[in-house]
Short mmCIF file of C-alpha atoms in Angstrom, two decimals:
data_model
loop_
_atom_site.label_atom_id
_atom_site.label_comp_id
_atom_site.label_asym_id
_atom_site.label_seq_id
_atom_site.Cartn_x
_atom_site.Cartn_y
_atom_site.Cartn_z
CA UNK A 1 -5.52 58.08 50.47
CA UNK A 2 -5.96 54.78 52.82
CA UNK A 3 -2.42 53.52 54.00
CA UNK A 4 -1.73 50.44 51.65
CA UNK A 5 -1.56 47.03 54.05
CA UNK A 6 2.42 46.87 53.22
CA UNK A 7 2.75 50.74 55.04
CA UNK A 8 1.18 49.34 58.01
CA UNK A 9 3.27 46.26 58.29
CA UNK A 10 5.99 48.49 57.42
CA UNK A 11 4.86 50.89 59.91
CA UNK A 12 4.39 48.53 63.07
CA UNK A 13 7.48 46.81 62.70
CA UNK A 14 10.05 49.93 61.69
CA UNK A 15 12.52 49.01 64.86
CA UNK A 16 13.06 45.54 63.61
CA UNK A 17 12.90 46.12 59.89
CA UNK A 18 15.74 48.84 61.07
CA UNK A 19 17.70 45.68 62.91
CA UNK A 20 17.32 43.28 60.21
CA UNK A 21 18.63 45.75 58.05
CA UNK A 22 21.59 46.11 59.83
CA UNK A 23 22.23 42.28 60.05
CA UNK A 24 22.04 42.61 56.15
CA UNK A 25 24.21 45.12 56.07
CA UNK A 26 26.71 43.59 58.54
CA UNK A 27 26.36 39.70 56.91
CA UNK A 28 26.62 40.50 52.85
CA UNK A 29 30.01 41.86 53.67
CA UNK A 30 33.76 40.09 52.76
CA UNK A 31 36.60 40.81 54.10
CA UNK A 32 38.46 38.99 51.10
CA UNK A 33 35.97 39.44 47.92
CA UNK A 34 34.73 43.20 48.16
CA UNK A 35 32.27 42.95 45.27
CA UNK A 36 30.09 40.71 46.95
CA UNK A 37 29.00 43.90 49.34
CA UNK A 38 28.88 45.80 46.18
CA UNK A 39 27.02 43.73 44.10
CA UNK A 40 24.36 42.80 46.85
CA UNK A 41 24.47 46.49 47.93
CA UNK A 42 23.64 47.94 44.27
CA UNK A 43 20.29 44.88 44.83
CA UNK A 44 19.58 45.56 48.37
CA UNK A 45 19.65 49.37 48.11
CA UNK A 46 17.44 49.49 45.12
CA UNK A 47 14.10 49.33 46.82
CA UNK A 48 11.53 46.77 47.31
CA UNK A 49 8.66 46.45 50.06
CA UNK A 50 10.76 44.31 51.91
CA UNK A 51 7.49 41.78 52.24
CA UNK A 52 8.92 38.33 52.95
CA UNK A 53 10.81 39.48 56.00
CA UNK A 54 7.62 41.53 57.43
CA UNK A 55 5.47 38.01 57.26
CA UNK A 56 8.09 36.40 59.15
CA UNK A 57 7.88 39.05 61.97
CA UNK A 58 4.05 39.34 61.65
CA UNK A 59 3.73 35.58 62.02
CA UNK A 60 5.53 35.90 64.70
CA UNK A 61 4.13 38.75 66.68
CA UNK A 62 0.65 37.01 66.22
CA UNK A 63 2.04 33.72 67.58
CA UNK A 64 3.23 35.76 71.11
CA UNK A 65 7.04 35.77 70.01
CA UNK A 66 9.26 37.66 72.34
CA UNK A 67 13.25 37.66 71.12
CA UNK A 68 15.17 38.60 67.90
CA UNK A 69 15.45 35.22 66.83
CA UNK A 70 12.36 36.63 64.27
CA UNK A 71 15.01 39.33 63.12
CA UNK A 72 17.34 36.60 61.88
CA UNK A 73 14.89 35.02 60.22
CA UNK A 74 13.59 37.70 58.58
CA UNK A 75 17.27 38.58 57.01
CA UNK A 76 17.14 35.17 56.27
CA UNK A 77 14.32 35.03 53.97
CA UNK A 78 15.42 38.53 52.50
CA UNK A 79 18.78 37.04 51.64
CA UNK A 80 17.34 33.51 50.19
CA UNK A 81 14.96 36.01 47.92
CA UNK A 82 17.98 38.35 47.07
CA UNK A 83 20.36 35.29 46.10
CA UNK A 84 17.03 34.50 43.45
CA UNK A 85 16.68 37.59 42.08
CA UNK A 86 20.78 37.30 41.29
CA UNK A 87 19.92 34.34 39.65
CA UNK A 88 16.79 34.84 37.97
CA UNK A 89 18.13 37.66 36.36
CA UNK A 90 20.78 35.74 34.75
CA UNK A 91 18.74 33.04 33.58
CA UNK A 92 16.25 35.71 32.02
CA UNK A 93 19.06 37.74 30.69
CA UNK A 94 17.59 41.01 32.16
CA UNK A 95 18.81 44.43 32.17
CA UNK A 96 16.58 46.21 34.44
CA UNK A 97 15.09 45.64 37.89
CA UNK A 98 12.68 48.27 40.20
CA UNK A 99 14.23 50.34 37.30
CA UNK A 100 17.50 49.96 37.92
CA UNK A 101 19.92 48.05 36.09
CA UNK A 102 20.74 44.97 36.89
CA UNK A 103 24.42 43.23 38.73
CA UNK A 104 24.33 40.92 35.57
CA UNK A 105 24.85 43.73 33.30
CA UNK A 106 26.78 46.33 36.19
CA UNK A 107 29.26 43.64 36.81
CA UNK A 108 28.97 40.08 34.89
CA UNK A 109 27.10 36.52 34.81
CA UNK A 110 29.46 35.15 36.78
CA UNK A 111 29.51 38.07 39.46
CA UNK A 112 25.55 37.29 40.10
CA UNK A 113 25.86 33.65 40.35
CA UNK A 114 28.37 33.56 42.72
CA UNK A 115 27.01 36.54 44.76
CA UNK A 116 23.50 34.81 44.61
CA UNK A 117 25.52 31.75 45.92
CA UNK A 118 27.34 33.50 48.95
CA UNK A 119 23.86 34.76 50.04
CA UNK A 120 22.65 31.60 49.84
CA UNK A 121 25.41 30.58 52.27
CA UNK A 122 24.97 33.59 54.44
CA UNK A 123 20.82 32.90 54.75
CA UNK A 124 22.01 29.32 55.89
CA UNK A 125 24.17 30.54 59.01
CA UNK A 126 21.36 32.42 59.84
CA UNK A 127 18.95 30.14 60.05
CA UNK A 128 21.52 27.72 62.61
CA UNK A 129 21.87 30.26 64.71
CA UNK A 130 18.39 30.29 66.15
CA UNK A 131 19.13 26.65 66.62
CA UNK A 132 15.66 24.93 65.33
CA UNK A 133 16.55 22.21 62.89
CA UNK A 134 12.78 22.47 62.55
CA UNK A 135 13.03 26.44 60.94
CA UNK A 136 16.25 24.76 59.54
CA UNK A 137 14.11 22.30 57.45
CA UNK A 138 11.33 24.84 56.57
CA UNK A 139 14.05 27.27 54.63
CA UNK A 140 15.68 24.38 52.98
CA UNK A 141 12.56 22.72 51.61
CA UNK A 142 12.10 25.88 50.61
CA UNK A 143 15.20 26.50 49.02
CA UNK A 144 14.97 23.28 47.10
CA UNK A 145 11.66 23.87 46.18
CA UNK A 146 12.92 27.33 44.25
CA UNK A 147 15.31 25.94 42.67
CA UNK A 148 13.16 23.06 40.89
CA UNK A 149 10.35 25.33 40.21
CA UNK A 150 12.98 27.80 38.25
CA UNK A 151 14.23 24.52 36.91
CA UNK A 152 11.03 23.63 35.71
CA UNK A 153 10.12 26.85 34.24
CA UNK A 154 13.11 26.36 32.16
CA UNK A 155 10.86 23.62 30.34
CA UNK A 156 7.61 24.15 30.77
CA UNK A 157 7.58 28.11 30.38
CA UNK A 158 7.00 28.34 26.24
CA UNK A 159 5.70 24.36 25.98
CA UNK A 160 1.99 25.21 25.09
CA UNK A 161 1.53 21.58 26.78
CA UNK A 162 1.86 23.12 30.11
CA UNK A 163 -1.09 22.51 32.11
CA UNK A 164 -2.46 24.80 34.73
CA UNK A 165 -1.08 22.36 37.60
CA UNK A 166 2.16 22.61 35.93
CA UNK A 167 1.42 26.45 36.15
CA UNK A 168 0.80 26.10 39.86
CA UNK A 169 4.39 24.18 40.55
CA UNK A 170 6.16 26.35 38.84
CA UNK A 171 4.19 29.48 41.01
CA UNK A 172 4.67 27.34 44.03
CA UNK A 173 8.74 27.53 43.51
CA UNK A 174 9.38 30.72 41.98
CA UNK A 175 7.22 33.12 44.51
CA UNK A 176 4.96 30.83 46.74
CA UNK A 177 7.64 28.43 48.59
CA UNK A 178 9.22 31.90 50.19
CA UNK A 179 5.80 33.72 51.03
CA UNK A 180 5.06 30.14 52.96
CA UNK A 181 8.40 29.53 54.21
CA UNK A 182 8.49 33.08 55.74
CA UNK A 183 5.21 33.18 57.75
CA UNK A 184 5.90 29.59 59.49
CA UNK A 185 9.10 29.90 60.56
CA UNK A 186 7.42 32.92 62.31
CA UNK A 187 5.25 30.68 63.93
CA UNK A 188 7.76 28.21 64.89
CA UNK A 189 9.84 30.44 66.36
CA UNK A 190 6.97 31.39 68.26
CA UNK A 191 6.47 28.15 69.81
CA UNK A 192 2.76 27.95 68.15
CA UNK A 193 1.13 24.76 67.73
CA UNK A 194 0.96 22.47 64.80
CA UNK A 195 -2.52 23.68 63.43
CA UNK A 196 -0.96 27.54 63.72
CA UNK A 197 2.25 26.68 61.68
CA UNK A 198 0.15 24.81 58.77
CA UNK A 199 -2.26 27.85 59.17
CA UNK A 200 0.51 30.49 58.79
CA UNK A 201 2.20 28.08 56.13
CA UNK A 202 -1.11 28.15 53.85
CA UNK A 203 -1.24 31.69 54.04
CA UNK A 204 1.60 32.49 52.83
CA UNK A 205 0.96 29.68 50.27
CA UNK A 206 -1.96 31.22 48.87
CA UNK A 207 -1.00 35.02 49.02
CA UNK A 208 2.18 33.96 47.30
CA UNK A 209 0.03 32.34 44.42
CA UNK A 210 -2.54 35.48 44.70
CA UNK A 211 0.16 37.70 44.11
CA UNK A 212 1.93 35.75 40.77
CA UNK A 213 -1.67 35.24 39.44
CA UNK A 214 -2.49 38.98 39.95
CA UNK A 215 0.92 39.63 38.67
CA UNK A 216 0.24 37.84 35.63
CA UNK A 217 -2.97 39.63 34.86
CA UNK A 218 -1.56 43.07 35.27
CA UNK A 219 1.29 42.10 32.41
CA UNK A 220 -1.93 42.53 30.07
CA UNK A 221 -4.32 44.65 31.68
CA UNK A 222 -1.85 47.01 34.16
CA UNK A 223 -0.71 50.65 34.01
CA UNK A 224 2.64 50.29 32.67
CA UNK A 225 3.37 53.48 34.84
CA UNK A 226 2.37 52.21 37.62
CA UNK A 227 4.20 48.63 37.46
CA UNK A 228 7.16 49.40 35.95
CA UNK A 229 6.47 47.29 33.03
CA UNK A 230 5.44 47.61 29.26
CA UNK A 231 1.68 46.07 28.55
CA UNK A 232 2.42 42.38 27.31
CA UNK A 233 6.08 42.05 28.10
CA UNK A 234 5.72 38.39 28.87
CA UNK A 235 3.96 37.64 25.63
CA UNK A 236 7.27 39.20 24.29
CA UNK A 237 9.38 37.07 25.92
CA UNK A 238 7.23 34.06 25.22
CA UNK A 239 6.31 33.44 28.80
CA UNK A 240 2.97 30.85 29.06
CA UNK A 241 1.64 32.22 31.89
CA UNK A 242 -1.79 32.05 33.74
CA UNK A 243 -4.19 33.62 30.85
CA UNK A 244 -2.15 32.22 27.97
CA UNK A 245 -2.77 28.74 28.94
CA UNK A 246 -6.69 29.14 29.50
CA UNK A 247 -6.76 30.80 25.93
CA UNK A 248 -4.61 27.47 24.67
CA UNK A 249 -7.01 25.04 26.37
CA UNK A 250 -9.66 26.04 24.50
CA UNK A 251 -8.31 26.77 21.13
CA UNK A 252 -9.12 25.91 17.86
CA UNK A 253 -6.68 25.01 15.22
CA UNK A 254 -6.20 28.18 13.94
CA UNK A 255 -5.53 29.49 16.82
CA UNK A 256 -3.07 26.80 18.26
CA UNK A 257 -1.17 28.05 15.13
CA UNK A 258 -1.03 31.24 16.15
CA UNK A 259 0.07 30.35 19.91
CA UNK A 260 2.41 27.87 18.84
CA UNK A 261 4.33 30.72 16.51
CA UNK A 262 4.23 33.45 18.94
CA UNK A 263 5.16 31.69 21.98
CA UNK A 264 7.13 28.42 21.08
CA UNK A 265 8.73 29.57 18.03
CA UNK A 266 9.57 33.03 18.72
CA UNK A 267 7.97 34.17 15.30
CA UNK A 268 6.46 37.55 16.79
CA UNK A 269 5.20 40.18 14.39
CA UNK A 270 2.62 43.80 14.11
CA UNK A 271 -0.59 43.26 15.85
CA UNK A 272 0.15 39.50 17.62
CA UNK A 273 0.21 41.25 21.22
CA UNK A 274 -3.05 42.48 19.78
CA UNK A 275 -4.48 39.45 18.50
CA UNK A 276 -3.45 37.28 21.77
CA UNK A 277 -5.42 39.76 23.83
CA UNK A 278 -8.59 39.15 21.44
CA UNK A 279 -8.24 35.76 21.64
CA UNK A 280 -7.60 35.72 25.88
CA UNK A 281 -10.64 38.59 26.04
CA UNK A 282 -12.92 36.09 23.48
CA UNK A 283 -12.08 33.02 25.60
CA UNK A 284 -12.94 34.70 28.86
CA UNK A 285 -9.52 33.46 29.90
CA UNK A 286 -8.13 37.19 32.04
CA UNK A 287 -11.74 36.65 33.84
CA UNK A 288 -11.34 33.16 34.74
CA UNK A 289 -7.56 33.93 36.06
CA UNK A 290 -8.69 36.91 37.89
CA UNK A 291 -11.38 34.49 39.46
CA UNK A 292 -8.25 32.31 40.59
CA UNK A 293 -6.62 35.37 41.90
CA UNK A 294 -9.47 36.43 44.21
CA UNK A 295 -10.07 32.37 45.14
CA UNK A 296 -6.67 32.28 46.50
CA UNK A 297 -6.97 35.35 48.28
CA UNK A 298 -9.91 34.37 49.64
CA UNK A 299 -8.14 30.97 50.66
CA UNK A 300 -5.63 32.93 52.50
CA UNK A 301 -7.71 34.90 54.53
CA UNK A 302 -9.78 31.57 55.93
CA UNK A 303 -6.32 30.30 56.72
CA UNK A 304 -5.94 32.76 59.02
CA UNK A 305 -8.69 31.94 61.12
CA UNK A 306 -6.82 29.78 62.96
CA UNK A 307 -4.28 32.38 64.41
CA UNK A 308 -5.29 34.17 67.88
CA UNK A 309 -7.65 37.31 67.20
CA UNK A 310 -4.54 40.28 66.95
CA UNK A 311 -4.08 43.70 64.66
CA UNK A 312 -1.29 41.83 62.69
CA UNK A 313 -3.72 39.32 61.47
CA UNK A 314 -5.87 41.72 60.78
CA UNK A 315 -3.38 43.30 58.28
CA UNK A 316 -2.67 40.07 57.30
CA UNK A 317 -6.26 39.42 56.03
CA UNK A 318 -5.99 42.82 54.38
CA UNK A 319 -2.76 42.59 52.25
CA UNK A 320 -4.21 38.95 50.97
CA UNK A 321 -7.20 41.53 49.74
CA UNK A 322 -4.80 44.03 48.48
CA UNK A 323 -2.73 42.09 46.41
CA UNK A 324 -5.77 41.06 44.29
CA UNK A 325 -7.01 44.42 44.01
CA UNK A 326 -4.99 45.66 41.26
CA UNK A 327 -6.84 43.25 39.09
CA UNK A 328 -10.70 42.73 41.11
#
């Protein structure tokens, strides 16, 4: 079997990933509230390809970096996307995560929140330390940016007004912003240029919507085995995602009806999860999204061209290929 893009990252950088592990480790501890290791332990310790901080050490490998200011970073971004997850689970009230369950329901609500909120802290004396109030303004856009696109998920995610470019702002906060943030404070770090850093910047821009998009088509279309989720789980929880609002766009009245009971009002009986696939499959609306998918990835490859010729961007180019081939 070919080594998946994420191995090789995974792979090439093993010493650092090994460091900024350790700076987890050593900067999620309290010496006065000793649930906040356990809580971001029980998170940490539960898996996860550890992408974010990889892009910020491929970025800057490619850019010529030579230091462990890339290491910090690289916590940094892991503990902004950790402090999320905390959060996000709260807000969706979920139970289980990389099949695990979640702090929310080990410990409480509060617990998460204020956990999420310490790492939050944490990422931010990271991100001083490498002293560039230029990185420093990268991850705090960023961080703002989250936070309003959760915010406006809260709204927008069972309105069957939402638009596509609403879509796109709410994909820009809740997975893009981070993917984005990561690779250019790589670059930065680095010293690269201005036309490097927006390069790196709309790569991660693009994989990051790639990845939601492709993420969105696999909630319909996936092997529940091999995702860890149950076919049409966001239909269930009423979430207007990607191939939901091309099937809206071009309904008829009938089906409107049907849309607005199932995903605004909740009302959810035998055969809907059926009938919205029919209606998504009849529309063409899972093709057109996987066309966005692949567009994207295809976007973030090009942006890559303007990076020095090096292995790293090489694997870069290929995980933007991999992410959308789940669903090509």
């Amino acid at each position: 079997m070919a080594t998946k893009p994420h191995d090789k990252l995974a792979a090439r950088f093993a010493a650092k990933l090994a460091s900024v592990d350790g700076l987890i480790r050593a900067r999620m501890e309290s010496r006065h509230a000793p649930r906040i290791p356990q809580v971001t332990a029980h998170l940490v310790g539960a898996g996860g390809k550890r992408l974010r901080p990889m892009l910020t050490l491929a970025a800057a490998e490619i850019c010529g970096y030579q230091g462990d200011n890339d290491e910090k970073l690289a916590a940094t971004v892991e503990f902004i996307h950790t402090a999320t997850l905390l959060h996000d689970d709260v807000v969706d009230e979920s139970s289980q995560r990389r099949g695990r369950a979640t702090a929310n329901l080990l410990w409480d609500n509060k617990s998460s929140i204020l956990v999420g909120d310490y790492l939050f802290a944490r990422s931010f004396q990271l991100m001083v330390e490498t002293g560039s109030l230029r990185v420093l303004d990268i991850l705090a856009d960023a961080s703002a940016t989250i936070a309003e696109g959760e915010v406006l998920q809260l709204t927008a995610a069972r309105d069957l007004a939402t638009t596509e470019d609403i879509y796109l702002q709410v994909v820009r906060g809740k997975t893009a912003a981070l993917f984005s943030a990561a690779t250019e404070v790589g670059g930065v770090i680095a010293g690269a240029g201005d036309a490097q850093c927006r390069a790196l910047h709309a790569y991660g821009d693009a994989l990051g919507i790639a990845f939601q998009i492709a993420d969105d088509l696999l909630d319909f279309q996936g092997d529940s085995g091999a995702t860890g989720k149950n076919i049409g789980d966001d239909f269930r929880e009423r979430k207007l995602t990607l191939p939901i609002i091309k099937a809206v766009a071009q309904a008829d009245d009938a089906e409107r009806d049907f849309w607005r009971r199932t995903i605004e009002k909740g009302d959810q009986r035998e055969g809907d999860l059926d009938h919205a696939l029919a209606l998504m499959q009849g529309h063409g609306a899972l093709d057109a999204a996987r066309d966005d998918a692949l567009d994207w990835a295809r976007c973030a490859g090009a942006s890559l061209k303007e990076l020095p010729a090096h292995p790293v961007r090489d694997m870069l180019a290929d995980l933007a290929d991999y992410v959308v081939s789940r669903v090509a």
